[in-house]
Amino acid sequence: MSLTSDAAATATLTPTKPKASRLSRERIRSAWLFLAPMLIVLAAVALYPLYRTIYFSFTDASLDLLGEARWVGFRNYLEYLDYGNGQGEYFGLLVDARWWRSVWNTVWFAVVSVALETVFGLIIALVLFRKFPGRVWVQAAVLIPWAIPTIVSARMWAWMMHDQFGILNDMLERVGLIDTPIAWTASPETAMIAVIIVDVWKTTPFMALLILAGLQMVPQDIYEAARLDGVPPFRLFRKVTLPLIMPAVLVAVVFRALDALRVFDIIYVMTPNTDSTRSMSVFARENLFDFDQFAYGSAASTLLFFIIALMTISFIYLTRMNLEGDER
């Protein structure tokens, strides 16, 4: 067989992607036209500030002299200072122990809080999915912590956790779990625990709401067939319910993880200026405004953005989330 015939046979066997019809092209064009205003606004309020933040991270900008900023390259990230006697030292964000402690605090807070909120949210969603008298009122009551502003929740829990006047220590002493009051937000051993408790209390309803929406999308015929076959409840949950609601759970985890990785308000209100709870956002804010190191704070904000983007993309890839809606 000649090369020409082989090529023709290969072209015949290889499936060709059908061209988009005129109607499909019109729909895509219309979709872009409808999205254009939103994309323009998003570029104005998000992309431009992000560009300016990245730019300032490569300068020596200060808060009162932004217009006179000079380009210094990677000095804010990493710089080697030669002392002239054969010795030197590295400076910059990448070798800053306080920064890496903030990174660890943020990641630890995000992992623990999101894991607890997912478990508790799943339990609450399963309870609310069942029909019982007063379910509507229970659903409304569950959403109250999420509806309370974060600053209000943080101040309220800060008083509840006060070592002298807090109701939490009083309750624990009455049941005999502790002998002396605990300074929840002042002690390095318990400060992160206190912050996680408040965050779990406030954000678990959000997770429960998203998971409950996933539960309501499961066809009820599956449960009726399982009951007729005598499938035990736990096996039904593990083999049927959990796989079907897993897309909703993963979406909820992504949304919550994005919020947890940029946590600021709870930590800043409950435990300000504490190394044991300082997050990346708090670290960036301190350098931007409190310490008047605007360029250094911009570098921290830039790394915060890239760390969150990297962790989010890695999570989506590892969990094989289908964001395009096509069949795999």
mmCIF file of C-alpha atoms in Angstrom:
data_model
loop_
_atom_site.group_PDB
_atom_site.id
_atom_site.type_symbol
_atom_site.label_atom_id
_atom_site.label_comp_id
_atom_site.label_asym_id
_atom_site.label_seq_id
_atom_site.Cartn_x
_atom_site.Cartn_y
_atom_site.Cartn_z
ATOM 1 C CA MET A 1 0.000 0.000 0.000
ATOM 2 C CA SER A 2 1.378 3.413 -0.890
ATOM 3 C CA LEU A 3 1.999 6.237 1.542
ATOM 4 C CA THR A 4 -0.855 8.186 0.000
ATOM 5 C CA SER A 5 -3.339 5.406 0.574
ATOM 6 C CA ASP A 6 -2.053 4.931 4.165
ATOM 7 C CA ALA A 7 -2.567 8.596 4.904
ATOM 8 C CA ALA A 8 -6.059 8.485 3.402
ATOM 9 C CA ALA A 9 -6.946 5.424 5.468
ATOM 10 C CA THR A 10 -5.619 7.080 8.640
ATOM 11 C CA ALA A 11 -7.627 10.206 7.937
ATOM 12 C CA THR A 12 -10.720 8.076 7.381
ATOM 13 C CA LEU A 13 -10.314 6.169 10.657
ATOM 14 C CA THR A 14 -9.413 9.237 12.751
ATOM 15 C CA PRO A 15 -12.578 10.897 14.050
ATOM 16 C CA THR A 16 -12.820 14.569 13.170
ATOM 17 C CA LYS A 17 -14.256 17.083 15.556
ATOM 18 C CA PRO A 18 -17.496 18.455 14.127
ATOM 19 C CA LYS A 19 -17.464 22.147 13.399
ATOM 20 C CA ALA A 20 -19.650 24.338 15.522
ATOM 21 C CA SER A 21 -22.912 25.188 13.857
ATOM 22 C CA ARG A 22 -23.983 28.743 13.177
ATOM 23 C CA LEU A 23 -26.468 28.586 16.028
ATOM 24 C CA SER A 24 -23.740 27.444 18.440
ATOM 25 C CA ARG A 25 -21.462 30.277 17.351
ATOM 26 C CA GLU A 26 -24.270 32.770 17.845
ATOM 27 C CA ARG A 27 -24.931 31.431 21.332
ATOM 28 C CA ILE A 28 -21.258 31.659 22.273
ATOM 29 C CA ARG A 29 -21.072 35.206 20.906
ATOM 30 C CA SER A 30 -24.195 36.198 22.842
ATOM 31 C CA ALA A 31 -22.799 34.654 26.020
ATOM 32 C CA TRP A 32 -19.608 36.702 25.713
ATOM 33 C CA LEU A 33 -21.647 39.859 25.102
ATOM 34 C CA PHE A 34 -23.670 39.261 28.261
ATOM 35 C CA LEU A 35 -20.520 38.491 30.260
ATOM 36 C CA ALA A 36 -18.571 41.478 28.961
ATOM 37 C CA PRO A 37 -19.930 44.070 31.465
ATOM 38 C CA MET A 38 -19.196 41.742 34.381
ATOM 39 C CA LEU A 39 -15.699 41.011 33.090
ATOM 40 C CA ILE A 40 -14.975 44.711 32.668
ATOM 41 C CA VAL A 41 -16.097 45.498 36.206
ATOM 42 C CA LEU A 42 -14.136 42.513 37.546
ATOM 43 C CA ALA A 43 -11.010 43.719 35.750
ATOM 44 C CA ALA A 44 -11.449 47.203 37.212
ATOM 45 C CA VAL A 45 -12.033 46.142 40.820
ATOM 46 C CA ALA A 46 -9.804 43.038 40.968
ATOM 47 C CA LEU A 47 -7.214 42.728 38.218
ATOM 48 C CA TYR A 48 -5.931 46.296 38.360
ATOM 49 C CA PRO A 49 -5.455 46.313 42.176
ATOM 50 C CA LEU A 50 -3.767 42.914 41.866
ATOM 51 C CA TYR A 51 -1.405 44.296 39.225
ATOM 52 C CA ARG A 52 -0.589 47.322 41.403
ATOM 53 C CA THR A 53 0.064 45.101 44.418
ATOM 54 C CA ILE A 54 2.448 42.904 42.438
ATOM 55 C CA TYR A 55 4.163 45.997 41.029
ATOM 56 C CA PHE A 56 4.665 47.612 44.446
ATOM 57 C CA SER A 57 6.174 44.369 45.754
ATOM 58 C CA PHE A 58 9.154 45.010 43.431
ATOM 59 C CA THR A 59 9.647 48.603 44.612
ATOM 60 C CA ASP A 60 10.650 50.466 47.771
ATOM 61 C CA ALA A 61 7.220 52.113 48.086
ATOM 62 C CA SER A 62 6.066 53.588 51.381
ATOM 63 C CA LEU A 63 2.498 54.431 52.312
ATOM 64 C CA ASP A 64 2.969 58.220 52.140
ATOM 65 C CA LEU A 65 5.189 58.262 49.028
ATOM 66 C CA LEU A 66 3.598 55.789 46.615
ATOM 67 C CA GLY A 67 4.241 58.046 43.637
ATOM 68 C CA GLU A 68 7.982 58.130 44.317
ATOM 69 C CA ALA A 69 8.448 54.361 44.475
ATOM 70 C CA ARG A 70 11.622 53.045 42.853
ATOM 71 C CA TRP A 71 12.140 49.639 41.267
ATOM 72 C CA VAL A 72 14.292 47.377 43.482
ATOM 73 C CA GLY A 73 13.665 43.989 41.917
ATOM 74 C CA PHE A 74 13.385 40.973 44.206
ATOM 75 C CA ARG A 75 14.840 42.760 47.234
ATOM 76 C CA ASN A 76 11.587 42.463 49.207
ATOM 77 C CA TYR A 77 11.456 38.733 48.540
ATOM 78 C CA LEU A 78 15.121 37.771 48.903
ATOM 79 C CA GLU A 79 18.331 39.769 49.180
ATOM 80 C CA TYR A 80 21.868 38.796 50.120
ATOM 81 C CA LEU A 81 23.753 41.412 52.094
ATOM 82 C CA ASP A 82 27.529 41.002 51.852
ATOM 83 C CA TYR A 83 29.324 42.315 54.929
ATOM 84 C CA GLY A 84 32.604 42.553 53.024
ATOM 85 C CA ASN A 85 34.560 40.156 55.203
ATOM 86 C CA GLY A 86 33.591 36.978 53.463
ATOM 87 C CA GLN A 87 30.355 36.769 55.397
ATOM 88 C CA GLY A 88 26.840 37.817 54.572
ATOM 89 C CA GLU A 89 23.198 37.277 55.405
ATOM 90 C CA TYR A 90 19.948 36.791 53.540
ATOM 91 C CA PHE A 91 17.049 39.155 54.089
ATOM 92 C CA GLY A 92 13.564 39.284 52.643
ATOM 93 C CA LEU A 93 10.171 37.682 52.878
ATOM 94 C CA LEU A 94 11.320 34.228 51.793
ATOM 95 C CA VAL A 95 13.646 33.940 54.805
ATOM 96 C CA ASP A 96 11.376 35.741 57.277
ATOM 97 C CA ALA A 97 10.524 33.351 60.110
ATOM 98 C CA ARG A 98 7.443 35.413 61.069
ATOM 99 C CA TRP A 99 6.090 35.085 57.528
ATOM 100 C CA TRP A 100 6.510 31.323 57.393
ATOM 101 C CA ARG A 101 4.949 31.046 60.844
ATOM 102 C CA SER A 102 1.994 32.984 59.453
ATOM 103 C CA VAL A 103 1.803 30.617 56.484
ATOM 104 C CA TRP A 104 1.786 27.609 58.800
ATOM 105 C CA ASN A 105 -0.874 29.195 61.039
ATOM 106 C CA THR A 106 -3.085 29.905 58.041
ATOM 107 C CA VAL A 107 -2.764 26.439 56.516
ATOM 108 C CA TRP A 108 -3.322 24.743 59.883
ATOM 109 C CA PHE A 109 -6.363 26.916 60.573
ATOM 110 C CA ALA A 110 -7.803 26.211 57.111
ATOM 111 C CA VAL A 111 -7.274 22.437 57.245
ATOM 112 C CA VAL A 112 -8.685 21.935 60.755
ATOM 113 C CA SER A 113 -11.594 24.362 60.480
ATOM 114 C CA VAL A 114 -12.716 23.225 57.011
ATOM 115 C CA ALA A 115 -12.487 19.552 58.033
ATOM 116 C CA LEU A 116 -14.590 20.097 61.157
ATOM 117 C CA GLU A 117 -17.089 22.280 59.318
ATOM 118 C CA THR A 118 -17.475 19.653 56.593
ATOM 119 C CA VAL A 119 -18.162 16.867 59.092
ATOM 120 C CA PHE A 120 -20.556 18.922 61.234
ATOM 121 C CA GLY A 121 -22.197 20.436 58.150
ATOM 122 C CA LEU A 122 -22.802 16.965 56.710
ATOM 123 C CA ILE A 123 -24.372 15.788 59.974
ATOM 124 C CA ILE A 124 -26.626 18.847 60.209
ATOM 125 C CA ALA A 125 -27.615 18.536 56.539
ATOM 126 C CA LEU A 126 -28.585 14.879 57.024
ATOM 127 C CA VAL A 127 -30.706 15.821 60.043
ATOM 128 C CA LEU A 128 -32.411 18.702 58.237
ATOM 129 C CA PHE A 129 -33.030 16.486 55.214
ATOM 130 C CA ARG A 130 -35.349 14.309 57.283
ATOM 131 C CA LYS A 131 -38.960 15.409 57.651
ATOM 132 C CA PHE A 132 -40.008 16.188 61.225
ATOM 133 C CA PRO A 133 -42.308 18.708 62.912
ATOM 134 C CA GLY A 134 -40.787 22.170 63.091
ATOM 135 C CA ARG A 135 -38.078 21.480 60.517
ATOM 136 C CA VAL A 136 -38.502 24.941 58.962
ATOM 137 C CA TRP A 137 -37.874 26.635 62.319
ATOM 138 C CA VAL A 138 -34.828 24.476 62.945
ATOM 139 C CA GLN A 139 -33.425 25.361 59.527
ATOM 140 C CA ALA A 140 -33.878 29.054 60.275
ATOM 141 C CA ALA A 141 -32.237 28.692 63.700
ATOM 142 C CA VAL A 142 -29.257 26.850 62.247
ATOM 143 C CA LEU A 143 -28.550 29.749 59.881
ATOM 144 C CA ILE A 144 -28.389 32.351 62.674
ATOM 145 C CA PRO A 145 -24.623 31.964 63.388
ATOM 146 C CA TRP A 146 -23.842 32.382 59.711
ATOM 147 C CA ALA A 147 -26.057 35.490 59.473
ATOM 148 C CA ILE A 148 -24.313 37.245 62.378
ATOM 149 C CA PRO A 149 -21.485 39.540 61.170
ATOM 150 C CA THR A 150 -18.037 38.098 61.778
ATOM 151 C CA ILE A 151 -16.879 41.033 63.896
ATOM 152 C CA VAL A 152 -19.910 40.668 66.157
ATOM 153 C CA SER A 153 -19.320 36.922 66.501
ATOM 154 C CA ALA A 154 -15.651 37.465 67.327
ATOM 155 C CA ARG A 155 -16.354 40.050 70.031
ATOM 156 C CA MET A 156 -19.176 37.969 71.491
ATOM 157 C CA TRP A 157 -16.998 34.862 71.750
ATOM 158 C CA ALA A 158 -14.075 36.895 73.066
ATOM 159 C CA TRP A 159 -16.209 37.886 76.053
ATOM 160 C CA MET A 160 -17.529 34.355 76.462
ATOM 161 C CA MET A 161 -13.925 33.106 76.558
ATOM 162 C CA HIS A 162 -12.695 35.753 78.985
ATOM 163 C CA ASP A 163 -10.599 34.168 81.728
ATOM 164 C CA GLN A 164 -12.352 36.074 84.554
ATOM 165 C CA PHE A 165 -15.821 36.970 83.339
ATOM 166 C CA GLY A 166 -16.397 34.457 80.531
ATOM 167 C CA ILE A 167 -19.309 32.055 80.689
ATOM 168 C CA LEU A 168 -17.330 29.286 78.968
ATOM 169 C CA ASN A 169 -14.858 28.902 81.846
ATOM 170 C CA ASP A 170 -17.718 29.041 84.339
ATOM 171 C CA MET A 171 -19.556 26.197 82.583
ATOM 172 C CA LEU A 172 -16.429 24.050 82.327
ATOM 173 C CA GLU A 173 -15.658 24.592 86.026
ATOM 174 C CA ARG A 174 -19.197 23.660 87.036
ATOM 175 C CA VAL A 175 -19.011 20.310 85.235
ATOM 176 C CA GLY A 176 -15.518 19.655 86.584
ATOM 177 C CA LEU A 177 -13.604 19.681 83.292
ATOM 178 C CA ILE A 178 -11.179 22.403 84.446
ATOM 179 C CA ASP A 179 -9.925 23.547 87.848
ATOM 180 C CA THR A 180 -8.720 27.063 86.998
ATOM 181 C CA PRO A 181 -9.964 29.531 84.372
ATOM 182 C CA ILE A 182 -8.279 29.368 80.971
ATOM 183 C CA ALA A 183 -7.141 32.476 79.120
ATOM 184 C CA TRP A 184 -8.399 31.167 75.796
ATOM 185 C CA THR A 185 -7.360 34.058 73.556
ATOM 186 C CA ALA A 186 -4.274 35.161 75.512
ATOM 187 C CA SER A 187 -2.488 31.841 75.937
ATOM 188 C CA PRO A 188 -0.379 30.631 72.973
ATOM 189 C CA GLU A 189 -1.502 27.052 73.660
ATOM 190 C CA THR A 190 -5.219 27.815 73.325
ATOM 191 C CA ALA A 191 -5.403 30.908 71.080
ATOM 192 C CA MET A 192 -5.630 28.952 67.818
ATOM 193 C CA ILE A 193 -8.138 26.538 69.372
ATOM 194 C CA ALA A 194 -10.318 29.489 70.365
ATOM 195 C CA VAL A 195 -10.215 30.963 66.874
ATOM 196 C CA ILE A 196 -11.078 27.602 65.283
ATOM 197 C CA ILE A 197 -14.011 27.121 67.684
ATOM 198 C CA VAL A 198 -15.492 30.476 66.710
ATOM 199 C CA ASP A 199 -14.965 29.876 63.001
ATOM 200 C CA VAL A 200 -16.527 26.404 63.133
ATOM 201 C CA TRP A 201 -19.519 27.746 65.078
ATOM 202 C CA LYS A 202 -20.087 30.522 62.543
ATOM 203 C CA THR A 203 -19.405 28.799 59.220
ATOM 204 C CA THR A 204 -20.771 25.279 59.728
ATOM 205 C CA PRO A 205 -24.282 26.461 58.676
ATOM 206 C CA PHE A 206 -22.819 27.552 55.336
ATOM 207 C CA MET A 207 -21.459 24.070 54.717
ATOM 208 C CA ALA A 208 -24.722 22.498 55.877
ATOM 209 C CA LEU A 209 -26.707 24.688 53.487
ATOM 210 C CA LEU A 210 -24.640 23.697 50.447
ATOM 211 C CA ILE A 211 -24.630 20.006 51.348
ATOM 212 C CA LEU A 212 -28.383 20.102 51.996
ATOM 213 C CA ALA A 213 -28.867 21.499 48.486
ATOM 214 C CA GLY A 214 -26.890 18.530 47.161
ATOM 215 C CA LEU A 215 -29.021 16.094 49.159
ATOM 216 C CA GLN A 216 -32.208 17.565 47.735
ATOM 217 C CA MET A 217 -30.920 16.896 44.199
ATOM 218 C CA VAL A 218 -30.591 13.138 44.810
ATOM 219 C CA PRO A 219 -33.467 11.201 43.147
ATOM 220 C CA GLN A 220 -35.807 9.760 45.755
ATOM 221 C CA ASP A 221 -36.411 6.662 43.641
ATOM 222 C CA ILE A 222 -32.975 5.410 44.649
ATOM 223 C CA TYR A 223 -33.888 5.468 48.337
ATOM 224 C CA GLU A 224 -37.227 3.755 47.718
ATOM 225 C CA ALA A 225 -35.513 0.964 45.774
ATOM 226 C CA ALA A 226 -32.897 0.598 48.521
ATOM 227 C CA ARG A 227 -35.586 0.285 51.208
ATOM 228 C CA LEU A 228 -37.347 -2.397 49.187
ATOM 229 C CA ASP A 229 -34.062 -4.311 48.883
ATOM 230 C CA GLY A 230 -33.447 -3.998 52.640
ATOM 231 C CA VAL A 231 -30.179 -2.047 52.360
ATOM 232 C CA PRO A 232 -28.941 -0.945 55.839
ATOM 233 C CA PRO A 233 -28.968 2.851 56.404
ATOM 234 C CA PHE A 234 -25.206 3.225 56.901
ATOM 235 C CA ARG A 235 -24.419 1.194 53.788
ATOM 236 C CA LEU A 236 -26.983 3.230 51.861
ATOM 237 C CA PHE A 237 -25.267 6.418 52.968
ATOM 238 C CA ARG A 238 -21.763 5.134 52.170
ATOM 239 C CA LYS A 239 -22.576 3.527 48.824
ATOM 240 C CA VAL A 240 -25.314 5.786 47.458
ATOM 241 C CA THR A 241 -25.790 9.093 49.240
ATOM 242 C CA LEU A 242 -22.171 10.100 49.771
ATOM 243 C CA PRO A 243 -21.012 9.458 46.164
ATOM 244 C CA LEU A 244 -24.015 11.351 44.770
ATOM 245 C CA ILE A 245 -23.524 14.426 46.990
ATOM 246 C CA MET A 246 -19.722 14.414 46.698
ATOM 247 C CA PRO A 247 -19.718 17.115 43.951
ATOM 248 C CA ALA A 248 -21.679 19.432 46.243
ATOM 249 C CA VAL A 249 -19.372 18.623 49.162
ATOM 250 C CA LEU A 250 -16.260 19.369 47.084
ATOM 251 C CA VAL A 251 -17.680 22.683 45.884
ATOM 252 C CA ALA A 252 -18.490 23.630 49.474
ATOM 253 C CA VAL A 253 -14.973 22.668 50.572
ATOM 254 C CA VAL A 254 -13.391 24.782 47.820
ATOM 255 C CA PHE A 255 -15.479 27.840 48.682
ATOM 256 C CA ARG A 256 -14.805 27.450 52.386
ATOM 257 C CA ALA A 257 -11.090 26.779 51.910
ATOM 258 C CA LEU A 258 -10.711 29.941 49.834
ATOM 259 C CA ASP A 259 -12.323 31.918 52.636
ATOM 260 C CA ALA A 260 -10.286 30.194 55.356
ATOM 261 C CA LEU A 261 -6.933 30.735 53.633
ATOM 262 C CA ARG A 262 -7.491 34.491 53.612
ATOM 263 C CA VAL A 263 -8.852 34.662 57.161
ATOM 264 C CA PHE A 264 -8.374 38.047 58.767
ATOM 265 C CA ASP A 265 -11.259 39.425 60.804
ATOM 266 C CA ILE A 266 -11.682 36.698 63.438
ATOM 267 C CA ILE A 267 -7.956 36.509 64.175
ATOM 268 C CA TYR A 268 -7.465 40.282 64.109
ATOM 269 C CA VAL A 269 -10.327 40.893 66.533
ATOM 270 C CA MET A 270 -9.829 37.996 68.952
ATOM 271 C CA THR A 271 -6.033 37.615 69.035
ATOM 272 C CA PRO A 272 -4.268 40.741 67.693
ATOM 273 C CA ASN A 273 -0.454 40.799 67.577
ATOM 274 C CA THR A 274 -0.127 37.128 68.515
ATOM 275 C CA ASP A 275 2.485 34.974 66.788
ATOM 276 C CA SER A 276 0.572 31.776 67.532
ATOM 277 C CA THR A 277 -2.447 32.849 65.425
ATOM 278 C CA ARG A 278 -1.128 35.482 63.007
ATOM 279 C CA SER A 279 -2.364 34.637 59.505
ATOM 280 C CA MET A 280 -0.937 35.675 56.155
ATOM 281 C CA SER A 281 -3.593 38.375 55.762
ATOM 282 C CA VAL A 282 -2.863 39.796 59.221
ATOM 283 C CA PHE A 283 0.876 39.735 58.474
ATOM 284 C CA ALA A 284 0.336 41.641 55.226
ATOM 285 C CA ARG A 285 -1.916 44.202 56.893
ATOM 286 C CA GLU A 286 0.570 44.858 59.700
ATOM 287 C CA ASN A 287 3.369 45.593 57.236
ATOM 288 C CA LEU A 288 1.182 47.622 54.894
ATOM 289 C CA PHE A 289 -0.184 50.022 57.517
ATOM 290 C CA ASP A 290 1.134 49.459 61.040
ATOM 291 C CA PHE A 291 4.855 49.168 60.223
ATOM 292 C CA ASP A 292 4.784 51.471 57.153
ATOM 293 C CA GLN A 293 6.524 48.837 55.040
ATOM 294 C CA PHE A 294 4.192 49.093 52.092
ATOM 295 C CA ALA A 295 6.452 47.298 49.616
ATOM 296 C CA TYR A 296 7.121 44.458 52.054
ATOM 297 C CA GLY A 297 3.403 44.128 52.767
ATOM 298 C CA SER A 298 2.694 44.111 49.021
ATOM 299 C CA ALA A 299 5.157 41.251 48.635
ATOM 300 C CA ALA A 300 3.356 39.348 51.392
ATOM 301 C CA SER A 301 0.007 40.015 49.684
ATOM 302 C CA THR A 302 1.420 38.779 46.372
ATOM 303 C CA LEU A 303 2.690 35.550 47.906
ATOM 304 C CA LEU A 304 -0.665 35.144 49.679
ATOM 305 C CA PHE A 305 -2.431 35.333 46.324
ATOM 306 C CA PHE A 306 -0.151 32.783 44.662
ATOM 307 C CA ILE A 307 -0.259 30.382 47.627
ATOM 308 C CA ILE A 308 -4.073 30.393 47.631
ATOM 309 C CA ALA A 309 -4.178 29.960 43.840
ATOM 310 C CA LEU A 310 -1.693 27.074 43.967
ATOM 311 C CA MET A 311 -3.532 25.258 46.762
ATOM 312 C CA THR A 312 -6.904 25.722 45.065
ATOM 313 C CA ILE A 313 -5.680 24.448 41.693
ATOM 314 C CA SER A 314 -3.962 21.504 43.379
ATOM 315 C CA PHE A 315 -7.153 20.592 45.258
ATOM 316 C CA ILE A 316 -9.250 20.768 42.085
ATOM 317 C CA TYR A 317 -6.719 18.597 40.232
ATOM 318 C CA LEU A 318 -6.333 16.014 43.008
ATOM 319 C CA THR A 319 -10.093 15.641 43.517
ATOM 320 C CA ARG A 320 -10.728 15.536 39.752
ATOM 321 C CA MET A 321 -13.441 18.163 39.986
ATOM 322 C CA ASN A 322 -15.301 18.631 36.709
ATOM 323 C CA LEU A 323 -15.693 22.379 36.285
ATOM 324 C CA GLU A 324 -16.772 22.259 32.638
ATOM 325 C CA GLY A 325 -19.848 20.100 33.094
ATOM 326 C CA ASP A 326 -18.893 17.561 30.441
ATOM 327 C CA GLU A 327 -19.040 13.806 30.896
ATOM 328 C CA ARG A 328 -15.823 11.984 31.862
#
